[in-house]
Amino acid sequence: IDWLPLGVVSSQATVVNCSVRGISKLSEPLWLYDAETRRYYELVEGDSVKIEANQHGRYFLTQTRGTTSIGTLESAENAVKIYSPCAGTIVVATVDASIYNKVEVYALDGKQVATKSTVGMSSTTLHVPSSSIYIVKVTLANANDVIIRKLSIR
């Protein structure tokens, strides 16, 4: 498991107890990484961990304990997660806040519908006008490389 985003969507801000079953079947330990506190918590079969709801891009499940050494575009592409937790919302998240510095969202007709500077941020949330297919462009910190992904918002 390599930096799988984890979150809870709720109508109210709350803390949720989460537990993961089947950890004992994994060949390596499973960790919960909190990008806000930059701490790892080892997950153990039968234990639960508390996470805050509606904190998109804050929590990740991983079997890798290390956020540095992301030197190539390929590893940066794997480190940046782009997803939609709910209608009208796009989240761009990474465990290393120094990877990217700008996010732009385009409709299929080429019109820019959202943009945000993300210098020093490990995650950012952008709001789009409707359910549709969008093109998300993430400019990496070196400004020479970009990650472009198509994302369907329902």
C-alpha positions as semicolon CSV with decimal commas, in nm:
position;residue;x (nm);y (nm);z (nm)
1;I;0,000;0,000;0,000
2;D;0,163;0,319;-0,120
3;W;0,003;0,642;0,008
4;L;-0,367;0,560;-0,017
5;P;-0,578;0,865;0,081
6;L;-0,814;0,801;0,373
7;G;-1,097;1,022;0,487
8;V;-1,448;1,039;0,624
9;V;-1,718;1,261;0,472
10;S;-1,973;1,382;0,727
11;S;-2,239;1,649;0,750
12;Q;-2,080;1,767;1,075
13;A;-1,727;1,808;1,205
14;T;-1,665;1,506;1,422
15;V;-1,397;1,260;1,524
16;V;-1,448;0,904;1,397
17;N;-1,298;0,580;1,533
18;C;-1,166;0,372;1,242
19;S;-1,030;0,021;1,242
20;V;-0,888;-0,184;0,958
21;R;-0,941;-0,559;0,936
22;G;-0,696;-0,797;0,772
23;I;-0,378;-0,615;0,879
24;S;-0,232;-0,941;1,008
25;K;-0,240;-1,077;0,650
26;L;-0,008;-0,802;0,522
27;S;0,362;-0,876;0,479
28;E;0,467;-0,534;0,614
29;P;0,329;-0,307;0,890
30;L;0,046;-0,069;0,797
31;W;0,074;0,294;0,902
32;L;-0,169;0,585;0,920
33;Y;0,012;0,905;0,823
34;D;-0,128;1,240;0,939
35;A;0,004;1,504;0,695
36;E;-0,099;1,788;0,929
37;T;0,105;1,666;1,226
38;R;0,357;1,475;1,009
39;R;0,326;1,171;1,238
40;Y;0,289;0,801;1,167
41;Y;0,065;0,570;1,369
42;E;0,112;0,196;1,332
43;L;-0,220;0,020;1,277
44;V;-0,259;-0,309;1,459
45;E;-0,528;-0,574;1,410
46;G;-0,814;-0,507;1,652
47;D;-0,708;-0,151;1,743
48;S;-0,884;0,164;1,628
49;V;-0,753;0,510;1,550
50;K;-0,935;0,844;1,569
51;I;-0,950;1,064;1,259
52;E;-1,130;1,392;1,199
53;A;-1,410;1,396;0,944
54;N;-1,397;1,627;0,641
55;Q;-1,017;1,659;0,651
56;H;-0,956;1,578;0,284
57;G;-0,592;1,515;0,203
58;R;-0,484;1,490;0,566
59;Y;-0,471;1,114;0,624
60;F;-0,302;0,837;0,425
61;L;-0,261;0,462;0,466
62;T;0,087;0,342;0,378
63;Q;0,338;0,066;0,422
64;T;0,620;0,311;0,351
65;R;0,759;0,528;0,630
66;G;0,929;0,809;0,447
67;T;0,818;1,115;0,255
68;T;1,153;1,238;0,127
69;S;1,356;1,145;-0,180
70;I;1,082;1,221;-0,430
71;G;1,322;1,320;-0,703
72;T;1,174;1,209;-1,033
73;L;0,856;1,305;-1,214
74;E;0,735;0,945;-1,197
75;S;0,762;0,930;-0,819
76;A;0,607;1,277;-0,788
77;E;0,313;1,158;-1,001
78;N;0,266;0,869;-0,762
79;A;0,297;1,098;-0,459
80;V;0,027;1,343;-0,573
81;K;-0,328;1,215;-0,523
82;I;-0,616;1,376;-0,712
83;Y;-0,970;1,272;-0,624
84;S;-1,327;1,386;-0,560
85;P;-1,472;1,296;-0,220
86;C;-1,812;1,451;-0,299
87;A;-2,000;1,641;-0,569
88;G;-1,842;1,970;-0,674
89;T;-1,517;1,910;-0,485
90;I;-1,168;1,821;-0,605
91;V;-0,888;1,742;-0,361
92;V;-0,519;1,742;-0,449
93;A;-0,305;1,596;-0,172
94;T;0,048;1,477;-0,106
95;V;0,252;1,374;0,193
96;D;0,530;1,617;0,099
97;A;0,421;1,983;0,084
98;S;0,725;2,077;-0,126
99;I;0,620;1,871;-0,432
100;Y;0,374;2,104;-0,605
101;N;0,296;2,474;-0,611
102;K;-0,012;2,532;-0,828
103;V;-0,335;2,352;-0,922
104;E;-0,557;2,447;-1,217
105;V;-0,888;2,289;-1,318
106;Y;-1,027;2,310;-1,671
107;A;-1,361;2,211;-1,823
108;L;-1,346;1,996;-2,135
109;D;-1,404;2,305;-2,352
110;G;-1,073;2,447;-2,223
111;K;-1,223;2,708;-1,990
112;Q;-1,042;2,739;-1,657
113;V;-1,294;2,685;-1,374
114;A;-1,064;2,691;-1,069
115;T;-0,703;2,771;-0,977
116;K;-0,512;2,782;-0,652
117;S;-0,155;2,848;-0,541
118;T;-0,046;2,565;-0,314
119;V;0,306;2,661;-0,205
120;G;0,381;2,488;0,124
121;M;0,046;2,306;0,142
122;S;0,012;1,929;0,169
123;S;-0,347;1,939;0,044
124;T;-0,586;2,175;-0,121
125;T;-0,957;2,164;-0,197
126;L;-1,106;2,326;-0,506
127;H;-1,473;2,370;-0,582
128;V;-1,610;2,323;-0,932
129;P;-1,947;2,441;-1,061
130;S;-2,114;2,109;-1,149
131;S;-2,084;1,739;-1,205
132;S;-1,879;1,688;-1,517
133;I;-1,541;1,573;-1,644
134;Y;-1,252;1,805;-1,566
135;I;-0,883;1,825;-1,650
136;V;-0,668;1,886;-1,342
137;K;-0,322;2,034;-1,401
138;V;-0,074;2,025;-1,112
139;T;0,245;2,229;-1,156
140;L;0,533;2,075;-0,965
141;A;0,763;2,281;-0,746
142;N;1,040;2,291;-1,006
143;A;0,788;2,461;-1,243
144;N;0,920;2,258;-1,537
145;D;0,704;1,952;-1,486
146;V;0,328;1,915;-1,465
147;I;0,091;1,634;-1,384
148;I;-0,230;1,631;-1,589
149;R;-0,520;1,405;-1,502
150;K;-0,878;1,367;-1,619
151;L;-1,129;1,349;-1,331
152;S;-1,499;1,272;-1,340
153;I;-1,710;1,453;-1,079
154;R;-2,053;1,303;-1,011
